[in-house]
Coordinates of C-alpha atoms and ligand atoms in Angstrom, one line a residue:
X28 CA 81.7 110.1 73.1
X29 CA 83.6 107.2 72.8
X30 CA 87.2 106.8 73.2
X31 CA 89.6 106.4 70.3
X32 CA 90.3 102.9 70.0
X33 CA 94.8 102.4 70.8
X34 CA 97.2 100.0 69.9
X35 CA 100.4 99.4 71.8
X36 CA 102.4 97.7 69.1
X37 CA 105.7 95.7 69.2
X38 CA 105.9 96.0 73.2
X39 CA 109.4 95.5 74.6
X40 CA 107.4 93.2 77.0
X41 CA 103.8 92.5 78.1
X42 CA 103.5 91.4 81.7
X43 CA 99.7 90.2 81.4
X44 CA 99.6 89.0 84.9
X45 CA 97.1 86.7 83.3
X46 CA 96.2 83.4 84.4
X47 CA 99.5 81.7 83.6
X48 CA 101.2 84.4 83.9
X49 CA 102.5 85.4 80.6
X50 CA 105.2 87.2 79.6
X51 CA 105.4 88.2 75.6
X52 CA 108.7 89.6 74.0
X53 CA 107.6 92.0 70.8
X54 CA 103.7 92.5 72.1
X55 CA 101.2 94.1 71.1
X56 CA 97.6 95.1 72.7
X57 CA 94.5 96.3 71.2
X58 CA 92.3 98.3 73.4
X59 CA 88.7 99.1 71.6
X60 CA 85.8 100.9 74.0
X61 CA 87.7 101.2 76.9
X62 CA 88.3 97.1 77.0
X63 CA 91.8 94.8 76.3
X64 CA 90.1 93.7 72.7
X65 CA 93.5 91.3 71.9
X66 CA 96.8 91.0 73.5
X67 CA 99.4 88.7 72.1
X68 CA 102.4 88.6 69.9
X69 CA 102.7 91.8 67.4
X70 CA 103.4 90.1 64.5
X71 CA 99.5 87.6 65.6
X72 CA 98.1 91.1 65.9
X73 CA 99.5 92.6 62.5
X74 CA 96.1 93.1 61.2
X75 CA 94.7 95.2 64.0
X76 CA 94.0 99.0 62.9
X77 CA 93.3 101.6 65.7
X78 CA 92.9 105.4 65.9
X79 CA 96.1 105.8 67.4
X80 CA 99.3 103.6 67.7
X81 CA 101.6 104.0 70.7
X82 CA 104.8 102.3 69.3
X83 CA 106.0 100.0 72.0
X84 CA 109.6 99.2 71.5
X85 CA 110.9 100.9 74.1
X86 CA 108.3 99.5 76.3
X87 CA 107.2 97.9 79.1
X88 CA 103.8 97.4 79.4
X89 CA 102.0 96.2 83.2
X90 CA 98.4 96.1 84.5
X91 CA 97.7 99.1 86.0
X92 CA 98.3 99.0 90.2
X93 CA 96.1 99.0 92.9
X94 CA 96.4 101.2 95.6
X95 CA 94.4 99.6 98.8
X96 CA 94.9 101.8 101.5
X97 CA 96.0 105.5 100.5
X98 CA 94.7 108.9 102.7
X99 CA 94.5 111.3 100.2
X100 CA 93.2 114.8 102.1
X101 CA 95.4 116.9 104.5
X102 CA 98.7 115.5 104.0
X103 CA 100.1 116.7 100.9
X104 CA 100.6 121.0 102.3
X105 CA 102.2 119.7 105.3
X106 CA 104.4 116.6 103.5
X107 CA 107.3 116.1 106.0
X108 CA 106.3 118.4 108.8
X109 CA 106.5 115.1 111.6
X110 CA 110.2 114.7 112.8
X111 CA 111.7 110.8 112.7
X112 CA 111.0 111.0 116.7
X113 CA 107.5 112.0 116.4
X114 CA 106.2 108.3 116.7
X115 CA 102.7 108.4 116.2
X116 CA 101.2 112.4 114.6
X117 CA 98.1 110.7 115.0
X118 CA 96.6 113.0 117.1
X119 CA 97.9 116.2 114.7
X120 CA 97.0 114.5 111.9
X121 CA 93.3 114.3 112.6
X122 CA 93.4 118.0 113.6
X123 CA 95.2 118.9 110.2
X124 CA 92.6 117.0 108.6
X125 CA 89.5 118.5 110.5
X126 CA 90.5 122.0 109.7
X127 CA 91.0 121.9 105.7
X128 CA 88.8 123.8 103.9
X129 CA 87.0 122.3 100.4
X130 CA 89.3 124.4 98.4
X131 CA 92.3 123.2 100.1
X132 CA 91.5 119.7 100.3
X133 CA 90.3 120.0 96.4
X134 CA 93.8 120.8 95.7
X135 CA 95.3 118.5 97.8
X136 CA 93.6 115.8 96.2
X137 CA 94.4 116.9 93.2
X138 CA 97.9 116.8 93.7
X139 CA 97.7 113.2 94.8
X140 CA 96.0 111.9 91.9
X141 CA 99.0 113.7 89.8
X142 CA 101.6 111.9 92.0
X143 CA 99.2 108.6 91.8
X144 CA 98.6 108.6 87.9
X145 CA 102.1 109.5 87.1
X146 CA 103.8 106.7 89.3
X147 CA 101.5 103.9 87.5
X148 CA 98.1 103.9 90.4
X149 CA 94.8 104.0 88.3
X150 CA 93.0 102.9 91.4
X151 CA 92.9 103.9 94.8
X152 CA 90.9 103.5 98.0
X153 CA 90.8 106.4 100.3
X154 CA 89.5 105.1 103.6
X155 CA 87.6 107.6 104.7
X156 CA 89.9 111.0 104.8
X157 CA 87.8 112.9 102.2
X158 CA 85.8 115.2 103.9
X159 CA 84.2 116.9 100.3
X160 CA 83.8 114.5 98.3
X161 CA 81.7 117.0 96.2
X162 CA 84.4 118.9 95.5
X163 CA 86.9 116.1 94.6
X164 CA 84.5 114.4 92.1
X165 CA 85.8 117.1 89.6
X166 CA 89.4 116.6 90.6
X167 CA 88.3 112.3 89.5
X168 CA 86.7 113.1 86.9
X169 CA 89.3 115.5 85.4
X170 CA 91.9 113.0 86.2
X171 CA 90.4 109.7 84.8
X172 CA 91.9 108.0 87.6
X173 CA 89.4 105.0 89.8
X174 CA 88.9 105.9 93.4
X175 CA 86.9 103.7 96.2
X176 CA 85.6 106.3 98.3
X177 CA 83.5 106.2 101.4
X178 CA 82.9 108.4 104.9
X179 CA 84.8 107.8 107.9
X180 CA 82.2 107.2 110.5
X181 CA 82.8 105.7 114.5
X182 CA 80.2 105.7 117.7
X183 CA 82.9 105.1 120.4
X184 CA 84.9 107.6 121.9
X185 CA 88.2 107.7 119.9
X186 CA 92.0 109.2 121.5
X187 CA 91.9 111.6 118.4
X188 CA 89.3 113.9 116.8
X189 CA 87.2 111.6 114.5
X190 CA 84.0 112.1 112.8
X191 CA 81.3 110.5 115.5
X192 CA 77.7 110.0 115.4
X193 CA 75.1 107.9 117.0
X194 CA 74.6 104.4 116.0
X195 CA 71.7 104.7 113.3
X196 CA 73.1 108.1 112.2
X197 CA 76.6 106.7 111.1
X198 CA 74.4 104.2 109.3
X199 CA 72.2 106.5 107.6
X200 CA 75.2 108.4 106.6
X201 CA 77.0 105.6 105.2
X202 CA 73.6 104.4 103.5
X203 CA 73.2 107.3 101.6
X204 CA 77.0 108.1 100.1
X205 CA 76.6 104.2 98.8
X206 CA 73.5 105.6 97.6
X207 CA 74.9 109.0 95.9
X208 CA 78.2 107.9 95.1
X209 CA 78.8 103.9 94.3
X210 CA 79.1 103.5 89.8
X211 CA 79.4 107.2 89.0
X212 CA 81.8 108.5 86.3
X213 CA 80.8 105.6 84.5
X214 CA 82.1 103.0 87.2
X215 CA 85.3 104.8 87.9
X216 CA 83.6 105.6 91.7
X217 CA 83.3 103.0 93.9
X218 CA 81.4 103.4 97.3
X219 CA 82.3 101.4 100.7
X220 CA 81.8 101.6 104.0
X221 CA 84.2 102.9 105.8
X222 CA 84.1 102.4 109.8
X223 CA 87.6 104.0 110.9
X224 CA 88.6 100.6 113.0
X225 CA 87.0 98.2 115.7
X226 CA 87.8 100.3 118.5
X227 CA 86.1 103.0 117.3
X228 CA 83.1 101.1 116.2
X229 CA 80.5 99.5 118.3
X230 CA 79.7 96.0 117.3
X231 CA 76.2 97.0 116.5
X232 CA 77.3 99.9 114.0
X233 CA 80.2 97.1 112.2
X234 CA 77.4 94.6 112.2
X235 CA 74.5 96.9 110.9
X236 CA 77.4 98.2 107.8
X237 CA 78.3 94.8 106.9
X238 CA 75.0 94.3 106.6
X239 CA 74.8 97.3 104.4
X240 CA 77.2 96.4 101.9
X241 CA 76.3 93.0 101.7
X242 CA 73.0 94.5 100.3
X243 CA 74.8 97.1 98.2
X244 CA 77.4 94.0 96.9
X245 CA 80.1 96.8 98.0
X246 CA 83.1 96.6 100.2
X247 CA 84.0 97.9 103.9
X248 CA 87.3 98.4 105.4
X249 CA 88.6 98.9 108.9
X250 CA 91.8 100.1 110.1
X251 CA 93.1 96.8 111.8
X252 CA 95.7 96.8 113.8
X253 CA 96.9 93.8 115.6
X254 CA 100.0 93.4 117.7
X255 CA 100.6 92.3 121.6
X256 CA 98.4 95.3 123.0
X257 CA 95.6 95.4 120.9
X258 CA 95.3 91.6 121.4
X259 CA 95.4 92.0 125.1
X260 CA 92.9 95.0 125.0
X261 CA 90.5 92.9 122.5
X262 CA 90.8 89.9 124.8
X263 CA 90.4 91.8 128.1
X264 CA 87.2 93.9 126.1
X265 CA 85.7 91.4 124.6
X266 CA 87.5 88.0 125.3
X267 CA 88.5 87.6 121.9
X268 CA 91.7 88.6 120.0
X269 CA 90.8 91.2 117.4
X270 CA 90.6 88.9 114.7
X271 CA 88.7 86.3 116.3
X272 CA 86.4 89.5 117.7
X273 CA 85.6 90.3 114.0
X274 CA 84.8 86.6 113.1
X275 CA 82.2 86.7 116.6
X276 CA 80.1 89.5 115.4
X277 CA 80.1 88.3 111.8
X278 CA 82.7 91.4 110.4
X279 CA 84.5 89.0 107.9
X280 CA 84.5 88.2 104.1
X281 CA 85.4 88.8 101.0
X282 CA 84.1 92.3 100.6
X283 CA 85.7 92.8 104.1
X284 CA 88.9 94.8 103.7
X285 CA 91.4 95.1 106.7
X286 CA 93.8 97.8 106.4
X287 CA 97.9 97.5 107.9
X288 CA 97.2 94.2 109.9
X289 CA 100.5 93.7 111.5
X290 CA 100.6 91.4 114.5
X291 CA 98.3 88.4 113.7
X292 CA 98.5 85.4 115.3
X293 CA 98.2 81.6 113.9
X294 CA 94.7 81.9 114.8
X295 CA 94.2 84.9 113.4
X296 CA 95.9 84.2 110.3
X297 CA 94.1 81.0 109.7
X298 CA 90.6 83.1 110.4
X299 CA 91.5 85.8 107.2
X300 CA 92.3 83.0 105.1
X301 CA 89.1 80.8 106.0
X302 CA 86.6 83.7 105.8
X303 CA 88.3 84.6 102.6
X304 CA 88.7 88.5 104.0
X305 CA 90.7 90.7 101.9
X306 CA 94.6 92.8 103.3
X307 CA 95.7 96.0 102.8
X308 CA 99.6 95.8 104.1
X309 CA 101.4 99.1 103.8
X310 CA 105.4 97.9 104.2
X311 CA 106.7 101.2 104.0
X312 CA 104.6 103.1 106.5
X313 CA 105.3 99.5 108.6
X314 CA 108.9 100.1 108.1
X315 CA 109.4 103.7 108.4
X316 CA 107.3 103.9 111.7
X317 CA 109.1 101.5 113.1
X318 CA 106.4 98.9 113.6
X319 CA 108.8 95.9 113.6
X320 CA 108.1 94.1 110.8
X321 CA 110.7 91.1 111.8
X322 CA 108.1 90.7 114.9
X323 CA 105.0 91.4 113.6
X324 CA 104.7 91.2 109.6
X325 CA 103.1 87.9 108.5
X326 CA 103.1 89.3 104.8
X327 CA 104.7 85.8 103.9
X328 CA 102.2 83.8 106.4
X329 CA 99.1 85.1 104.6
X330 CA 100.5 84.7 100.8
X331 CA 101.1 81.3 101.7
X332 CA 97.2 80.9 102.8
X333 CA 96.4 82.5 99.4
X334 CA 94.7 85.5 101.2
X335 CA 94.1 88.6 98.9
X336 CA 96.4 91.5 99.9
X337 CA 96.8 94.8 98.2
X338 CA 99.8 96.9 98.5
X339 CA 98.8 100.7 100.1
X340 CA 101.0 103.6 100.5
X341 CA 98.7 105.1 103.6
X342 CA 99.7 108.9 103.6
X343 CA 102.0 111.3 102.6
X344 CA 103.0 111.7 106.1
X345 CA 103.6 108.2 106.3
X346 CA 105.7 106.4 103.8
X347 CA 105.5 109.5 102.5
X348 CA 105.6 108.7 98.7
X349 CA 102.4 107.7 96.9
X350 CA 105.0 105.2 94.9
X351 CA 103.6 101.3 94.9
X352 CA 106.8 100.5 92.8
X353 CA 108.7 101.8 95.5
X354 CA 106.0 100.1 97.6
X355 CA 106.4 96.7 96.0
X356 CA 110.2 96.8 96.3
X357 CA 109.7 97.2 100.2
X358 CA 107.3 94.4 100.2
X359 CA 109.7 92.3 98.5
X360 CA 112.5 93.4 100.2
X361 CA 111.6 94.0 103.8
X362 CA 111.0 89.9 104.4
X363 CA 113.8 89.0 103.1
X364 CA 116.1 90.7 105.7
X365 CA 113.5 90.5 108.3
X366 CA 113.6 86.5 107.7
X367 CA 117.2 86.3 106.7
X368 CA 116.0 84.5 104.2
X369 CA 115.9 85.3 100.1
X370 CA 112.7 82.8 99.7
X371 CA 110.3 85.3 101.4
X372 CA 107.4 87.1 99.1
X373 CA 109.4 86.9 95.4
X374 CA 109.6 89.7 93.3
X375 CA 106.4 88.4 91.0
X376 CA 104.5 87.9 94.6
X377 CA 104.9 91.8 95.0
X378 CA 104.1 92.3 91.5
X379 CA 100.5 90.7 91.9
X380 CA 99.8 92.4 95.3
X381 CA 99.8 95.5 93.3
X382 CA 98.2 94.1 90.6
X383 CA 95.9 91.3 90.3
X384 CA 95.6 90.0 94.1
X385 CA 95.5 94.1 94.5
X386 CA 92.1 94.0 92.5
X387 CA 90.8 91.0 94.1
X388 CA 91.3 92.4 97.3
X389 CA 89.5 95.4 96.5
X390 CA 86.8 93.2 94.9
X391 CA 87.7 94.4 91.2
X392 CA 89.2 91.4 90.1
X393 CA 86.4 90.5 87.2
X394 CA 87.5 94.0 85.5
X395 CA 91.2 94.9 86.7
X396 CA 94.5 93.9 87.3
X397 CA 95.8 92.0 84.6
X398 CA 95.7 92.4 80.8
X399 CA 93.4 89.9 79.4
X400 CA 90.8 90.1 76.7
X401 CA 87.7 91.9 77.9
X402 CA 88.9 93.6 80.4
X403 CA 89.1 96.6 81.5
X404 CA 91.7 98.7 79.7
X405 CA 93.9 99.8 82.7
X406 CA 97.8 99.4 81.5
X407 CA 101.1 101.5 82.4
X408 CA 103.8 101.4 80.0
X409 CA 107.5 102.2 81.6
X410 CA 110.1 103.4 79.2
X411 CA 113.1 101.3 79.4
X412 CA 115.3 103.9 78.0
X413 CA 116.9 104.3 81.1
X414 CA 119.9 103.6 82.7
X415 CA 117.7 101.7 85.4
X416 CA 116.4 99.3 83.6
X417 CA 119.7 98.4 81.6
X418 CA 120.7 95.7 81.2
X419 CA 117.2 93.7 80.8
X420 CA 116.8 90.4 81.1
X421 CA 113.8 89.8 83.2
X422 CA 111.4 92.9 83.3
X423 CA 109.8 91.5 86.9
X424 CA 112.9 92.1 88.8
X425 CA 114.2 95.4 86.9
X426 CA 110.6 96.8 87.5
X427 CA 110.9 95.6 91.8
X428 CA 113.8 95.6 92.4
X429 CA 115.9 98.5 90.1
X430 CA 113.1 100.6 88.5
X431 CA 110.4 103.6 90.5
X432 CA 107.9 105.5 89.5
X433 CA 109.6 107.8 87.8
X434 CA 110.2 105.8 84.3
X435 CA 106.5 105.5 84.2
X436 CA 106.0 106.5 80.5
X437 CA 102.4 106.2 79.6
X438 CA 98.9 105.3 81.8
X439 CA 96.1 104.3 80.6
X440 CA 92.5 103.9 82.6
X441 CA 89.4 102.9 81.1
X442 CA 91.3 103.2 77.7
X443 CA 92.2 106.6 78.0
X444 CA 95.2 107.9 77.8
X445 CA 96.0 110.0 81.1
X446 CA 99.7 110.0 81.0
X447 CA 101.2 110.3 77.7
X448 CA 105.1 109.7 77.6
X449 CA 105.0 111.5 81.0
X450 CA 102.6 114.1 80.9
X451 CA 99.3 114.5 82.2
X452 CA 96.9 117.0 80.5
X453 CA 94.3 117.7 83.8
X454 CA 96.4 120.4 85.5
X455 CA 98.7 123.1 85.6
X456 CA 101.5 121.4 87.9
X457 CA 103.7 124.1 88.9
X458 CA 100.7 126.1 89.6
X459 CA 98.9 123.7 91.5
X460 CA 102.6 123.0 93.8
X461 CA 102.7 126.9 94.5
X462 CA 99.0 126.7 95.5
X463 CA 99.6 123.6 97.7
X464 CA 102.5 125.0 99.6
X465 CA 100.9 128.0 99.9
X466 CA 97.8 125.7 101.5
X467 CA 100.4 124.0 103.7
X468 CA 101.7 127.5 105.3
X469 CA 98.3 128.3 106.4
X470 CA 97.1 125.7 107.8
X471 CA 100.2 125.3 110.2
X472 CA 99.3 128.9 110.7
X473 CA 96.0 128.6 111.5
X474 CA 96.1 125.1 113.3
X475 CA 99.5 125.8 115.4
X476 CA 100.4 122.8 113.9
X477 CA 104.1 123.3 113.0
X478 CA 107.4 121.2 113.9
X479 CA 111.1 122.7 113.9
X480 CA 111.3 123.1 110.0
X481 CA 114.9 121.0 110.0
X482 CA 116.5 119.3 112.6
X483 CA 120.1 121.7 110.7
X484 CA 120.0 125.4 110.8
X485 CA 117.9 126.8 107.8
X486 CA 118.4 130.4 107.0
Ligands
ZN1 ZN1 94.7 104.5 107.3

């Protein structure tokens, strides 16, 4: 069945994100089969009739964001078990992962894609952390969110438990979920391949999967993390930085994804933006890790090479919140004070990471990201009747710098409305939080995964 055809009408202000970047005062958008049919002034689309009108006075209407680098399996039960000390829960978080049931990680998910939709994320890429993806398609489907999905796969020995397989095996595995899973629920599921990082990859496998999705015209992305001892490791390994090593065995390109990428040198730098290989930058997990961004960001470095780099929110055990307003706001803050200097990545530069250089980066850029005629329907409309957003003269910087998640009004994906002046319809929410906490005690339990609760005496 078709979708009812919507118009937003007499929009506080549509940011289109569109080529020249156009902002209207009293806007209006039609949306007919799923597609941005017009967008312009309300009183130029007066004539336009739909099924239902969202009256838009109130409102401020975006592109729906990207999210380009966002595990979505074990984390939400055991959000905020890791103490600040504990530097790097790699190792637990693998084991966490490896030991959740379908049920559990069902839930899980679906508790992410009610934290995603309702903070303004109609798209996501989960690099590799779903381990039933079977189970999940209901929790997409339900949810009318977008997810790029794909199976973590390495050959190499790994200093945590990942999945590992022969060679041609993680191939064969990778072939077939592209196979099973790339364009179902009508496009919303995308497929990539989704080696967990060069370390953990032989050159052969990476080689053999690009080769894959440049046959399948699908993506591939690779946890890709730079910095002064993985360039001296990658040059003592292979006698190339790690950059360079990519570029040497032909792991580069558009529909090449690299996900965190702090640390790049000049050379580096200048390889991304020549190859035309797509960023995933997550500045909160950077800054809350302690990664040193003042060091090793070049966030402004690649913006000004014109490389495409999506915003991510990695975990909830990482920045913790699955927020990319609150995510843009870091990006646009964080370079500021690392640079001492106000010029660094401007509010609208954060703005198109999570929108259209978002989509671009995740190879969606013909359909999403901005709201232009044809494409597809993906908007979020923020209420402004908040005390946030007062007083407003120029939505861009109340939306990055004043505004979160949490005035997110209405979503809508593929010209459905998912989030309807703040409720989604999929799920039960306080039954699904009981049932995830209740997910989250037992797998501590039966892991022996567990961290003093509070660093102050509970009772
Ligand atoms: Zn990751």
């Amino acid at each position: 069945m078709p979708e009812p055809s919507l118009k937003i009408d007499h929009a506080r202000y549509i940011l289109t994100i569109d080529r020249q970047r156009r902002i209207i005062q009293d806007g209006a958008v039609l949306i007919e089969d799923g597609r941005v049919r017009r967008v312009g002034k309300a009183a130029e689309l007066r004539d336009a009739r739909a099924d239902r009108v969202i009256d838009g006075r109130h409102l401020v209407v975006t592109p729906g964001f990207l999210n380009g680098h966002m595990h979505i399996s074990y984390a939400h039960p055991v959000r905020g078990i890791f103490p600040d000390e504990q530097a790097s829960p790699l190792v637990h978080v693998f084991n966490l992962q490896g030991a959740m049931t379908e049920d559990e990680e069902y839930h899980a998910t679906l508790l992410g894609l009610v934290e995603l939709l309702r903070n303004g994320t109609v798209c996501f890429l989960d690099p590799g952390s779903t381990k039933f993806p079977d189970a999940c398609q209901q929790a997409y489907e339900d949810s009318g969110i977008r997810v790029i999905l794909g199976e973590c796969v390495t050959d190499q020995p790994a200093p945590f438990s990942l999945p590992r397989y022969a060679a041609p095996e993680a191939v064969a595995r990778t072939t077939s979920f592209l196979a099973k899973w790339h364009g179902r629920l009508n496009g919303r599921i995308r497929a990539w391949a989704m080696p967990f990082s060069p370390e953990t990859c032989s050159a052969g496998l990476l080689q053999t999967l690009k080769r894959v999705v440049d046959e399948h015209r699908t993506g591939l992305t690779l946890h890709h993390n730079s910095g002064t001892k993985a360039r001296q490791d990658s040059v003592a390994r292979h006698g190339y930085t790690p950059t360079a090593y990519l570029e040497s065995i032909g792991v580069v390109g558009p529909n090449v994804l690299l996900a965190h990428c702090l640390g790049l040198d000049e050379a580096e730098i200048d390889c991304i933006a020549r190859t035309r290989t797509a960023v995933a930058m997550c500045p909160v997990t950077a800054a809350k890790s302690g990664r040193g961004v003042p060091e090793h960001g070049r966030m402004p470095e690649l913006l000004a090479r014109g490389v495409k780099i999506a915003l991510g929110c990695d975990s909830p055990n990482n920045s913790n919140h699955l927020d990319i307003v609150r995510t843009m706001n870091m990006a646009a803050i964080q370079y500021k004070d690392a640079r001492q200097d106000t010029r660094q990545v401007p509010a609208e530069a954060a703005l198109e990471m999570a929108t259209r250089h978002g989509a671009e980066a995740l190879g969606l850029g013909d359909e999403l990201g901005s709201i232009e005629v044809g494409k597809k329907a993906d908007l979020v409309c923020f209420d402004t009747l908040r005390p946030e957003w007062q007083a407003l003269w120029n939505p861009v910087s109340n939306l990055v710098y004043a505004a979160d998640g949490r005035s997110v009004h209405t979503v809508v994906v593929d010209g459905r409305v998912v989030v309807d002046a703040y409720r989604q319809s999929f799920v039960d929410e306080p039954r699904l939080y009981a049932k995830v906490q209740e997910i989250g005690e037992r797998l501590q339990a039966r892991t022996g995964i567990s961290f003093p609760r509070s660093r102050w005496p509970m009772s």
